[in-house]
JSON list of C-alpha atoms in Angstrom, two decimals:
[
{"chain": "A", "resi": 56, "resn": "MET", "atom": "CA", "xyz": [36.88, -65.53, -32.83]},
{"chain": "A", "resi": 57, "resn": "ASP", "atom": "CA", "xyz": [33.47, -65.11, -31.07]},
{"chain": "A", "resi": 58, "resn": "ARG", "atom": "CA", "xyz": [32.10, -61.89, -31.65]},
{"chain": "A", "resi": 59, "resn": "GLU", "atom": "CA", "xyz": [30.96, -59.94, -28.52]},
{"chain": "A", "resi": 60, "resn": "PRO", "atom": "CA", "xyz": [27.01, -59.59, -27.75]},
{"chain": "A", "resi": 61, "resn": "THR", "atom": "CA", "xyz": [25.60, -56.63, -29.52]},
{"chain": "A", "resi": 62, "resn": "ILE", "atom": "CA", "xyz": [22.67, -54.52, -28.45]},
{"chain": "A", "resi": 63, "resn": "SER", "atom": "CA", "xyz": [19.94, -53.92, -31.02]},
{"chain": "A", "resi": 64, "resn": "ARG", "atom": "CA", "xyz": [18.96, -49.95, -31.50]},
{"chain": "A", "resi": 65, "resn": "ASP", "atom": "CA", "xyz": [15.33, -51.14, -30.18]},
{"chain": "A", "resi": 66, "resn": "GLN", "atom": "CA", "xyz": [16.90, -52.62, -26.96]},
{"chain": "A", "resi": 67, "resn": "SER", "atom": "CA", "xyz": [18.75, -49.47, -26.25]},
{"chain": "A", "resi": 68, "resn": "ARG", "atom": "CA", "xyz": [16.14, -47.02, -26.95]},
{"chain": "A", "resi": 69, "resn": "THR", "atom": "CA", "xyz": [14.04, -49.25, -24.55]},
{"chain": "A", "resi": 70, "resn": "ALA", "atom": "CA", "xyz": [16.66, -49.01, -22.05]},
{"chain": "A", "resi": 71, "resn": "ARG", "atom": "CA", "xyz": [16.97, -45.28, -22.15]},
{"chain": "A", "resi": 72, "resn": "GLN", "atom": "CA", "xyz": [13.04, -44.81, -22.20]},
{"chain": "A", "resi": 73, "resn": "GLY", "atom": "CA", "xyz": [13.12, -47.02, -19.04]},
{"chain": "A", "resi": 74, "resn": "ARG", "atom": "CA", "xyz": [15.62, -44.65, -17.12]},
{"chain": "A", "resi": 75, "resn": "GLY", "atom": "CA", "xyz": [13.94, -41.27, -18.22]},
{"chain": "A", "resi": 76, "resn": "PRO", "atom": "CA", "xyz": [10.88, -41.27, -16.16]},
{"chain": "A", "resi": 77, "resn": "SER", "atom": "CA", "xyz": [12.81, -41.88, -13.01]},
{"chain": "A", "resi": 78, "resn": "LYS", "atom": "CA", "xyz": [15.27, -39.03, -13.76]},
{"chain": "A", "resi": 79, "resn": "GLY", "atom": "CA", "xyz": [12.20, -36.79, -14.60]},
{"chain": "A", "resi": 80, "resn": "LEU", "atom": "CA", "xyz": [10.29, -37.74, -11.39]},
{"chain": "A", "resi": 81, "resn": "GLY", "atom": "CA", "xyz": [13.37, -36.92, -9.41]},
{"chain": "A", "resi": 82, "resn": "ARG", "atom": "CA", "xyz": [13.65, -33.51, -11.10]},
{"chain": "A", "resi": 83, "resn": "ASP", "atom": "CA", "xyz": [9.92, -32.77, -10.46]},
{"chain": "A", "resi": 84, "resn": "VAL", "atom": "CA", "xyz": [10.36, -33.59, -6.67]},
{"chain": "A", "resi": 85, "resn": "LEU", "atom": "CA", "xyz": [13.25, -31.13, -6.63]},
{"chain": "A", "resi": 86, "resn": "VAL", "atom": "CA", "xyz": [11.55, -28.34, -8.23]},
{"chain": "A", "resi": 87, "resn": "ALA", "atom": "CA", "xyz": [8.25, -28.92, -6.14]},
{"chain": "A", "resi": 88, "resn": "SER", "atom": "CA", "xyz": [10.26, -28.82, -3.00]},
{"chain": "A", "resi": 89, "resn": "ILE", "atom": "CA", "xyz": [12.07, -25.62, -3.99]},
{"chain": "A", "resi": 90, "resn": "CYS", "atom": "CA", "xyz": [8.73, -23.95, -5.01]},
{"chain": "A", "resi": 91, "resn": "GLY", "atom": "CA", "xyz": [7.10, -25.02, -1.83]},
{"chain": "A", "resi": 92, "resn": "GLY", "atom": "CA", "xyz": [10.01, -23.57, 0.20]},
{"chain": "A", "resi": 93, "resn": "VAL", "atom": "CA", "xyz": [9.73, -20.23, -1.48]},
{"chain": "A", "resi": 94, "resn": "VAL", "atom": "CA", "xyz": [6.07, -20.06, -0.89]},
{"chain": "A", "resi": 95, "resn": "ALA", "atom": "CA", "xyz": [6.64, -20.79, 2.77]},
{"chain": "A", "resi": 96, "resn": "LEU", "atom": "CA", "xyz": [9.31, -18.14, 2.93]},
{"chain": "A", "resi": 97, "resn": "MET", "atom": "CA", "xyz": [7.02, -15.56, 1.28]},
{"chain": "A", "resi": 98, "resn": "VAL", "atom": "CA", "xyz": [4.02, -16.32, 3.58]},
{"chain": "A", "resi": 99, "resn": "GLY", "atom": "CA", "xyz": [6.19, -16.21, 6.76]},
{"chain": "A", "resi": 100, "resn": "ALA", "atom": "CA", "xyz": [7.66, -12.87, 5.35]},
{"chain": "A", "resi": 101, "resn": "SER", "atom": "CA", "xyz": [4.29, -11.54, 4.79]},
{"chain": "A", "resi": 102, "resn": "TYR", "atom": "CA", "xyz": [3.02, -12.08, 8.59]},
{"chain": "A", "resi": 103, "resn": "ALA", "atom": "CA", "xyz": [6.26, -10.65, 9.60]},
{"chain": "A", "resi": 104, "resn": "ALA", "atom": "CA", "xyz": [5.87, -7.58, 7.58]},
{"chain": "A", "resi": 105, "resn": "VAL", "atom": "CA", "xyz": [2.58, -6.52, 9.30]},
{"chain": "A", "resi": 106, "resn": "PRO", "atom": "CA", "xyz": [3.98, -5.65, 12.81]},
{"chain": "A", "resi": 107, "resn": "PHE", "atom": "CA", "xyz": [7.38, -4.24, 11.08]},
{"chain": "A", "resi": 108, "resn": "TYR", "atom": "CA", "xyz": [5.01, -2.05, 9.06]},
{"chain": "A", "resi": 109, "resn": "ASN", "atom": "CA", "xyz": [3.07, -0.74, 11.99]},
{"chain": "A", "resi": 110, "resn": "TRP", "atom": "CA", "xyz": [5.98, -0.05, 13.88]},
{"chain": "A", "resi": 111, "resn": "PHE", "atom": "CA", "xyz": [7.56, 1.80, 10.78]},
{"chain": "A", "resi": 112, "resn": "CYS", "atom": "CA", "xyz": [4.26, 3.81, 10.43]},
{"chain": "A", "resi": 113, "resn": "ARG", "atom": "CA", "xyz": [4.42, 4.86, 13.96]},
{"chain": "A", "resi": 114, "resn": "ALA", "atom": "CA", "xyz": [7.96, 5.82, 14.07]},
{"chain": "A", "resi": 115, "resn": "THR", "atom": "CA", "xyz": [7.94, 7.74, 11.02]},
{"chain": "A", "resi": 116, "resn": "GLY", "atom": "CA", "xyz": [4.36, 9.07, 10.48]},
{"chain": "A", "resi": 117, "resn": "PHE", "atom": "CA", "xyz": [4.47, 7.16, 7.09]},
{"chain": "A", "resi": 118, "resn": "ASN", "atom": "CA", "xyz": [0.97, 7.14, 5.36]},
{"chain": "A", "resi": 119, "resn": "GLY", "atom": "CA", "xyz": [-0.46, 9.38, 7.71]},
{"chain": "A", "resi": 120, "resn": "THR", "atom": "CA", "xyz": [0.04, 7.64, 10.86]},
{"chain": "A", "resi": 121, "resn": "THR", "atom": "CA", "xyz": [0.00, 9.94, 13.87]},
{"chain": "A", "resi": 122, "resn": "GLN", "atom": "CA", "xyz": [2.63, 10.09, 16.70]},
{"chain": "A", "resi": 123, "resn": "VAL", "atom": "CA", "xyz": [1.91, 9.24, 20.41]},
{"chain": "A", "resi": 124, "resn": "ALA", "atom": "CA", "xyz": [3.13, 12.01, 22.92]},
{"chain": "A", "resi": 125, "resn": "THR", "atom": "CA", "xyz": [3.17, 11.72, 26.82]},
{"chain": "A", "resi": 126, "resn": "SER", "atom": "CA", "xyz": [3.15, 15.54, 27.30]},
{"chain": "A", "resi": 127, "resn": "ALA", "atom": "CA", "xyz": [2.90, 19.11, 25.85]},
{"chain": "A", "resi": 128, "resn": "PRO", "atom": "CA", "xyz": [5.87, 20.09, 23.56]},
{"chain": "A", "resi": 129, "resn": "ALA", "atom": "CA", "xyz": [8.74, 21.65, 25.69]},
{"chain": "A", "resi": 130, "resn": "THR", "atom": "CA", "xyz": [8.86, 24.80, 23.43]},
{"chain": "A", "resi": 131, "resn": "GLY", "atom": "CA", "xyz": [5.09, 25.87, 23.90]},
{"chain": "A", "resi": 132, "resn": "PRO", "atom": "CA", "xyz": [2.70, 27.29, 21.07]},
{"chain": "A", "resi": 133, "resn": "ILE", "atom": "CA", "xyz": [4.00, 29.28, 18.36]},
{"chain": "A", "resi": 134, "resn": "ALA", "atom": "CA", "xyz": [2.29, 32.29, 16.57]},
{"chain": "A", "resi": 135, "resn": "ARG", "atom": "CA", "xyz": [1.56, 30.31, 13.47]},
{"chain": "A", "resi": 136, "resn": "LYS", "atom": "CA", "xyz": [-2.08, 29.00, 13.31]},
{"chain": "A", "resi": 137, "resn": "ILE", "atom": "CA", "xyz": [-3.42, 25.87, 11.53]},
{"chain": "A", "resi": 138, "resn": "ALA", "atom": "CA", "xyz": [-6.86, 24.42, 10.94]},
{"chain": "A", "resi": 139, "resn": "VAL", "atom": "CA", "xyz": [-7.58, 20.98, 12.09]},
{"chain": "A", "resi": 140, "resn": "ARG", "atom": "CA", "xyz": [-10.85, 19.36, 10.37]},
{"chain": "A", "resi": 141, "resn": "PHE", "atom": "CA", "xyz": [-12.21, 16.39, 11.81]},
{"chain": "A", "resi": 142, "resn": "ASP", "atom": "CA", "xyz": [-13.69, 13.47, 9.94]},
{"chain": "A", "resi": 143, "resn": "SER", "atom": "CA", "xyz": [-15.67, 10.45, 10.90]},
{"chain": "A", "resi": 144, "resn": "ASN", "atom": "CA", "xyz": [-16.63, 7.18, 9.39]},
{"chain": "A", "resi": 145, "resn": "VAL", "atom": "CA", "xyz": [-18.36, 3.92, 10.30]},
{"chain": "A", "resi": 146, "resn": "ALA", "atom": "CA", "xyz": [-17.69, 0.55, 8.43]},
{"chain": "A", "resi": 147, "resn": "PRO", "atom": "CA", "xyz": [-20.49, -1.54, 7.18]},
{"chain": "A", "resi": 148, "resn": "GLY", "atom": "CA", "xyz": [-21.86, -3.95, 9.97]},
{"chain": "A", "resi": 149, "resn": "LEU", "atom": "CA", "xyz": [-21.52, -1.64, 12.90]},
{"chain": "A", "resi": 150, "resn": "PRO", "atom": "CA", "xyz": [-24.78, 0.25, 13.72]},
{"chain": "A", "resi": 151, "resn": "TRP", "atom": "CA", "xyz": [-23.16, 3.19, 15.24]},
{"chain": "A", "resi": 152, "resn": "LYS", "atom": "CA", "xyz": [-23.67, 6.74, 14.91]},
{"chain": "A", "resi": 153, "resn": "PHE", "atom": "CA", "xyz": [-20.21, 8.71, 14.93]},
{"chain": "A", "resi": 154, "resn": "GLU", "atom": "CA", "xyz": [-19.35, 12.21, 14.59]},
{"chain": "A", "resi": 155, "resn": "PRO", "atom": "CA", "xyz": [-17.35, 15.05, 15.88]},
{"chain": "A", "resi": 156, "resn": "GLU", "atom": "CA", "xyz": [-18.84, 17.65, 18.13]},
{"chain": "A", "resi": 157, "resn": "GLN", "atom": "CA", "xyz": [-16.69, 20.11, 16.09]},
{"chain": "A", "resi": 158, "resn": "SER", "atom": "CA", "xyz": [-15.99, 19.87, 12.26]},
{"chain": "A", "resi": 159, "resn": "GLU", "atom": "CA", "xyz": [-13.27, 22.17, 12.40]},
{"chain": "A", "resi": 160, "resn": "ILE", "atom": "CA", "xyz": [-11.06, 24.26, 14.85]},
{"chain": "A", "resi": 161, "resn": "GLU", "atom": "CA", "xyz": [-8.24, 26.69, 14.35]},
{"chain": "A", "resi": 162, "resn": "VAL", "atom": "CA", "xyz": [-5.39, 26.39, 16.79]},
{"chain": "A", "resi": 163, "resn": "ASN", "atom": "CA", "xyz": [-1.64, 27.65, 17.51]},
{"chain": "A", "resi": 164, "resn": "ILE", "atom": "CA", "xyz": [1.08, 25.10, 16.28]},
{"chain": "A", "resi": 165, "resn": "GLY", "atom": "CA", "xyz": [2.13, 23.69, 19.45]},
{"chain": "A", "resi": 166, "resn": "GLN", "atom": "CA", "xyz": [-1.13, 24.39, 21.43]},
{"chain": "A", "resi": 167, "resn": "VAL", "atom": "CA", "xyz": [-2.65, 21.39, 23.19]},
{"chain": "A", "resi": 168, "resn": "VAL", "atom": "CA", "xyz": [-6.38, 21.03, 22.59]},
{"chain": "A", "resi": 169, "resn": "THR", "atom": "CA", "xyz": [-9.02, 18.67, 23.62]},
{"chain": "A", "resi": 170, "resn": "VAL", "atom": "CA", "xyz": [-11.86, 17.62, 21.22]},
{"chain": "A", "resi": 171, "resn": "PHE", "atom": "CA", "xyz": [-14.66, 15.14, 21.52]},
{"chain": "A", "resi": 172, "resn": "TYR", "atom": "CA", "xyz": [-16.26, 12.80, 19.34]},
{"chain": "A", "resi": 173, "resn": "THR", "atom": "CA", "xyz": [-19.71, 11.19, 19.94]},
{"chain": "A", "resi": 174, "resn": "VAL", "atom": "CA", "xyz": [-20.69, 7.73, 19.52]},
{"chain": "A", "resi": 175, "resn": "THR", "atom": "CA", "xyz": [-24.22, 6.23, 19.77]},
{"chain": "A", "resi": 176, "resn": "ASN", "atom": "CA", "xyz": [-25.25, 2.53, 19.68]},
{"chain": "A", "resi": 177, "resn": "GLN", "atom": "CA", "xyz": [-28.33, 2.46, 17.54]},
{"chain": "A", "resi": 178, "resn": "ALA", "atom": "CA", "xyz": [-28.68, -1.36, 17.81]},
{"chain": "A", "resi": 179, "resn": "ALA", "atom": "CA", "xyz": [-31.01, -2.97, 20.28]},
{"chain": "A", "resi": 180, "resn": "ARG", "atom": "CA", "xyz": [-28.16, -5.28, 21.34]},
{"chain": "A", "resi": 181, "resn": "THR", "atom": "CA", "xyz": [-24.84, -5.03, 22.81]},
{"chain": "A", "resi": 182, "resn": "THR", "atom": "CA", "xyz": [-22.25, -4.13, 20.03]},
{"chain": "A", "resi": 183, "resn": "ALA", "atom": "CA", "xyz": [-18.41, -3.44, 19.99]},
{"chain": "A", "resi": 184, "resn": "GLY", "atom": "CA", "xyz": [-16.10, -1.60, 17.75]},
{"chain": "A", "resi": 185, "resn": "GLN", "atom": "CA", "xyz": [-12.69, -0.31, 17.35]},
{"chain": "A", "resi": 186, "resn": "ALA", "atom": "CA", "xyz": [-11.17, 3.01, 15.49]},
{"chain": "A", "resi": 187, "resn": "ALA", "atom": "CA", "xyz": [-8.41, 3.35, 13.15]},
{"chain": "A", "resi": 188, "resn": "TYR", "atom": "CA", "xyz": [-7.11, 6.50, 12.13]},
{"chain": "A", "resi": 189, "resn": "ASN", "atom": "CA", "xyz": [-4.94, 8.65, 9.90]},
{"chain": "A", "resi": 190, "resn": "VAL", "atom": "CA", "xyz": [-4.12, 12.38, 8.79]},
{"chain": "A", "resi": 191, "resn": "ALA", "atom": "CA", "xyz": [-4.28, 14.11, 5.56]},
{"chain": "A", "resi": 192, "resn": "PRO", "atom": "CA", "xyz": [-2.11, 15.15, 3.99]},
{"chain": "A", "resi": 193, "resn": "LEU", "atom": "CA", "xyz": [-0.21, 12.07, 4.71]},
{"chain": "A", "resi": 194, "resn": "THR", "atom": "CA", "xyz": [3.40, 13.89, 4.86]},
{"chain": "A", "resi": 195, "resn": "VAL", "atom": "CA", "xyz": [2.20, 15.65, 8.20]},
{"chain": "A", "resi": 196, "resn": "GLY", "atom": "CA", "xyz": [1.70, 12.34, 10.25]},
{"chain": "A", "resi": 197, "resn": "SER", "atom": "CA", "xyz": [5.13, 12.82, 12.04]},
{"chain": "A", "resi": 198, "resn": "TYR", "atom": "CA", "xyz": [3.91, 16.31, 13.06]},
{"chain": "A", "resi": 199, "resn": "PHE", "atom": "CA", "xyz": [0.57, 15.40, 14.45]},
{"chain": "A", "resi": 200, "resn": "GLN", "atom": "CA", "xyz": [0.93, 14.45, 18.23]},
{"chain": "A", "resi": 201, "resn": "LYS", "atom": "CA", "xyz": [-2.01, 12.68, 20.33]},
{"chain": "A", "resi": 202, "resn": "ILE", "atom": "CA", "xyz": [-1.39, 12.51, 24.10]},
{"chain": "A", "resi": 203, "resn": "ASN", "atom": "CA", "xyz": [-4.97, 10.71, 24.52]},
{"chain": "A", "resi": 204, "resn": "CYS", "atom": "CA", "xyz": [-7.09, 8.88, 22.03]},
{"chain": "A", "resi": 205, "resn": "PHE", "atom": "CA", "xyz": [-9.72, 6.11, 21.89]},
{"chain": "A", "resi": 206, "resn": "CYS", "atom": "CA", "xyz": [-8.15, 4.55, 18.79]},
{"chain": "A", "resi": 207, "resn": "PHE", "atom": "CA", "xyz": [-6.96, 0.96, 18.71]},
{"chain": "A", "resi": 208, "resn": "THR", "atom": "CA", "xyz": [-9.00, 0.54, 22.03]},
{"chain": "A", "resi": 209, "resn": "GLU", "atom": "CA", "xyz": [-11.84, -1.95, 21.88]},
{"chain": "A", "resi": 210, "resn": "GLN", "atom": "CA", "xyz": [-15.23, -0.02, 22.61]},
{"chain": "A", "resi": 211, "resn": "THR", "atom": "CA", "xyz": [-18.23, -2.03, 23.86]},
{"chain": "A", "resi": 212, "resn": "MET", "atom": "CA", "xyz": [-21.43, -0.42, 24.07]},
{"chain": "A", "resi": 213, "resn": "ALA", "atom": "CA", "xyz": [-24.99, -0.99, 25.43]},
{"chain": "A", "resi": 214, "resn": "PRO", "atom": "CA", "xyz": [-28.11, -1.05, 23.45]},
{"chain": "A", "resi": 215, "resn": "GLY", "atom": "CA", "xyz": [-28.87, 2.67, 22.72]},
{"chain": "A", "resi": 216, "resn": "GLU", "atom": "CA", "xyz": [-25.67, 3.97, 24.59]},
{"chain": "A", "resi": 217, "resn": "LYS", "atom": "CA", "xyz": [-24.24, 7.24, 23.74]},
{"chain": "A", "resi": 218, "resn": "ARG", "atom": "CA", "xyz": [-20.70, 8.07, 24.69]},
{"chain": "A", "resi": 219, "resn": "GLU", "atom": "CA", "xyz": [-18.36, 11.05, 24.46]},
{"chain": "A", "resi": 220, "resn": "MET", "atom": "CA", "xyz": [-14.80, 10.26, 23.36]},
{"chain": "A", "resi": 221, "resn": "PRO", "atom": "CA", "xyz": [-12.06, 12.82, 23.80]},
{"chain": "A", "resi": 222, "resn": "VAL", "atom": "CA", "xyz": [-8.92, 13.32, 21.68]},
{"chain": "A", "resi": 223, "resn": "VAL", "atom": "CA", "xyz": [-6.07, 15.24, 23.22]},
{"chain": "A", "resi": 224, "resn": "LEU", "atom": "CA", "xyz": [-3.73, 16.67, 20.57]},
{"chain": "A", "resi": 225, "resn": "TYR", "atom": "CA", "xyz": [-1.24, 19.14, 19.19]},
{"chain": "A", "resi": 226, "resn": "VAL", "atom": "CA", "xyz": [0.85, 19.99, 16.04]},
{"chain": "A", "resi": 227, "resn": "ASP", "atom": "CA", "xyz": [4.49, 19.62, 16.65]},
{"chain": "A", "resi": 228, "resn": "PRO", "atom": "CA", "xyz": [6.19, 23.10, 16.48]},
{"chain": "A", "resi": 229, "resn": "SER", "atom": "CA", "xyz": [8.90, 21.35, 14.57]},
{"chain": "A", "resi": 230, "resn": "ILE", "atom": "CA", "xyz": [6.81, 21.40, 11.53]},
{"chain": "A", "resi": 231, "resn": "ALA", "atom": "CA", "xyz": [7.91, 25.10, 11.24]},
{"chain": "A", "resi": 232, "resn": "ASP", "atom": "CA", "xyz": [11.07, 24.20, 10.30]},
{"chain": "A", "resi": 233, "resn": "ASP", "atom": "CA", "xyz": [9.95, 21.86, 7.56]},
{"chain": "A", "resi": 234, "resn": "HIS", "atom": "CA", "xyz": [9.73, 24.30, 4.54]},
{"chain": "A", "resi": 235, "resn": "GLU", "atom": "CA", "xyz": [7.94, 21.57, 2.57]},
{"chain": "A", "resi": 236, "resn": "ASN", "atom": "CA", "xyz": [4.89, 22.59, 4.78]},
{"chain": "A", "resi": 237, "resn": "ASP", "atom": "CA", "xyz": [5.25, 26.38, 4.46]},
{"chain": "A", "resi": 238, "resn": "GLY", "atom": "CA", "xyz": [1.79, 26.50, 2.78]},
{"chain": "A", "resi": 239, "resn": "LEU", "atom": "CA", "xyz": [0.07, 24.03, 5.21]},
{"chain": "A", "resi": 240, "resn": "ASN", "atom": "CA", "xyz": [-3.05, 25.67, 6.33]},
{"chain": "A", "resi": 241, "resn": "THR", "atom": "CA", "xyz": [-5.24, 22.51, 7.03]},
{"chain": "A", "resi": 242, "resn": "ILE", "atom": "CA", "xyz": [-4.91, 19.05, 8.73]},
{"chain": "A", "resi": 243, "resn": "THR", "atom": "CA", "xyz": [-7.67, 16.64, 8.60]},
{"chain": "A", "resi": 244, "resn": "LEU", "atom": "CA", "xyz": [-7.78, 14.05, 11.31]},
{"chain": "A", "resi": 245, "resn": "SER", "atom": "CA", "xyz": [-9.99, 10.83, 9.96]},
{"chain": "A", "resi": 246, "resn": "TYR", "atom": "CA", "xyz": [-11.40, 8.04, 12.28]},
{"chain": "A", "resi": 247, "resn": "THR", "atom": "CA", "xyz": [-13.11, 4.88, 10.96]},
{"chain": "A", "resi": 248, "resn": "PHE", "atom": "CA", "xyz": [-14.79, 2.57, 13.43]},
{"chain": "A", "resi": 249, "resn": "TYR", "atom": "CA", "xyz": [-14.88, -1.01, 12.35]},
{"chain": "A", "resi": 250, "resn": "PRO", "atom": "CA", "xyz": [-17.14, -3.80, 13.99]},
{"chain": "A", "resi": 251, "resn": "VAL", "atom": "CA", "xyz": [-15.42, -6.36, 16.38]},
{"chain": "A", "resi": 252, "resn": "ARG", "atom": "CA", "xyz": [-16.89, -9.72, 15.87]},
{"chain": "A", "resi": 253, "resn": "ASP", "atom": "CA", "xyz": [-15.65, -11.52, 19.07]},
{"chain": "A", "resi": 254, "resn": "PRO", "atom": "CA", "xyz": [-15.45, -8.72, 21.78]},
{"chain": "A", "resi": 255, "resn": "VAL", "atom": "CA", "xyz": [-13.37, -9.33, 24.93]},
{"chain": "A", "resi": 256, "resn": "VAL", "atom": "CA", "xyz": [-15.84, -9.96, 27.77]},
{"chain": "A", "resi": 257, "resn": "LYS", "atom": "CA", "xyz": [-14.95, -7.84, 30.70]},
{"chain": "A", "resi": 258, "resn": "PRO", "atom": "CA", "xyz": [-15.72, -9.64, 34.20]},
{"chain": "A", "resi": 259, "resn": "LEU", "atom": "CA", "xyz": [-18.01, -7.61, 36.57]},
{"chain": "A", "resi": 260, "resn": "ALA", "atom": "CA", "xyz": [-17.05, -6.37, 39.82]},
{"chain": "A", "resi": 261, "resn": "SER", "atom": "CA", "xyz": [-18.63, -7.94, 42.80]},
{"chain": "A", "resi": 262, "resn": "GLY", "atom": "CA", "xyz": [-20.66, -4.69, 43.54]},
{"chain": "A", "resi": 263, "resn": "GLU", "atom": "CA", "xyz": [-21.97, -4.53, 39.85]},
{"chain": "A", "resi": 264, "resn": "ASP", "atom": "CA", "xyz": [-22.90, -7.96, 39.89]},
{"chain": "A", "resi": 265, "resn": "ASP", "atom": "CA", "xyz": [-24.83, -7.87, 43.15]},
{"chain": "A", "resi": 266, "resn": "LYS", "atom": "CA", "xyz": [-26.63, -4.63, 41.81]},
{"chain": "A", "resi": 267, "resn": "ARG", "atom": "CA", "xyz": [-27.71, -6.42, 38.58]},
{"chain": "A", "resi": 268, "resn": "LYS", "atom": "CA", "xyz": [-29.06, -9.12, 40.57]},
{"chain": "A", "resi": 269, "resn": "GLY", "atom": "CA", "xyz": [-31.08, -6.84, 43.06]},
{"chain": "A", "resi": 270, "resn": "ASN", "atom": "CA", "xyz": [-32.58, -5.28, 39.87]},
{"chain": "A", "resi": 271, "resn": "LEU", "atom": "CA", "xyz": [-33.83, -8.71, 38.47]}
]
């Protein structure tokens, strides 16, 4: 009887080695695809988290984010007083002098007050900036209400220009019901101006354009 052909050990090993790299390559491609998908998902989530985080801070006062009000509180001021301090900062790269006209005031909780900051462009060129803000302690952000503010509005200033910027604010009377703040005597409102690299160019009105041409 004829013997069936046999495969030597060397031939079998060679066959297995020939199949191995293709399987390994397929596995590597699959792992790389999964990793790429995870990275893309994380990047997308990070971009989506920014507007969500801003909304969350504005809605809850988290991290010292103040609230935006449209009018005075319905209940009116209460007898309890609190001191409000004003802090000002300018980030590197913006040649502005920025300071509050008053460093501290004492107000009744619920009392609407208007305070002013002054800004001076110390450069010999037009510059632009935008302010961010927060309050301390961070837990009072949800009670600190601003009716009017220059924050988050791009400010463009001519060389040497000086400008007054008002802030209309009050401390919500509901803070008196929060017993965690029973010992609170002082709130600090802090602003920081950051440079705007590519300011929005506002078109001139026809009257202003004619006036400038006449002065040439």
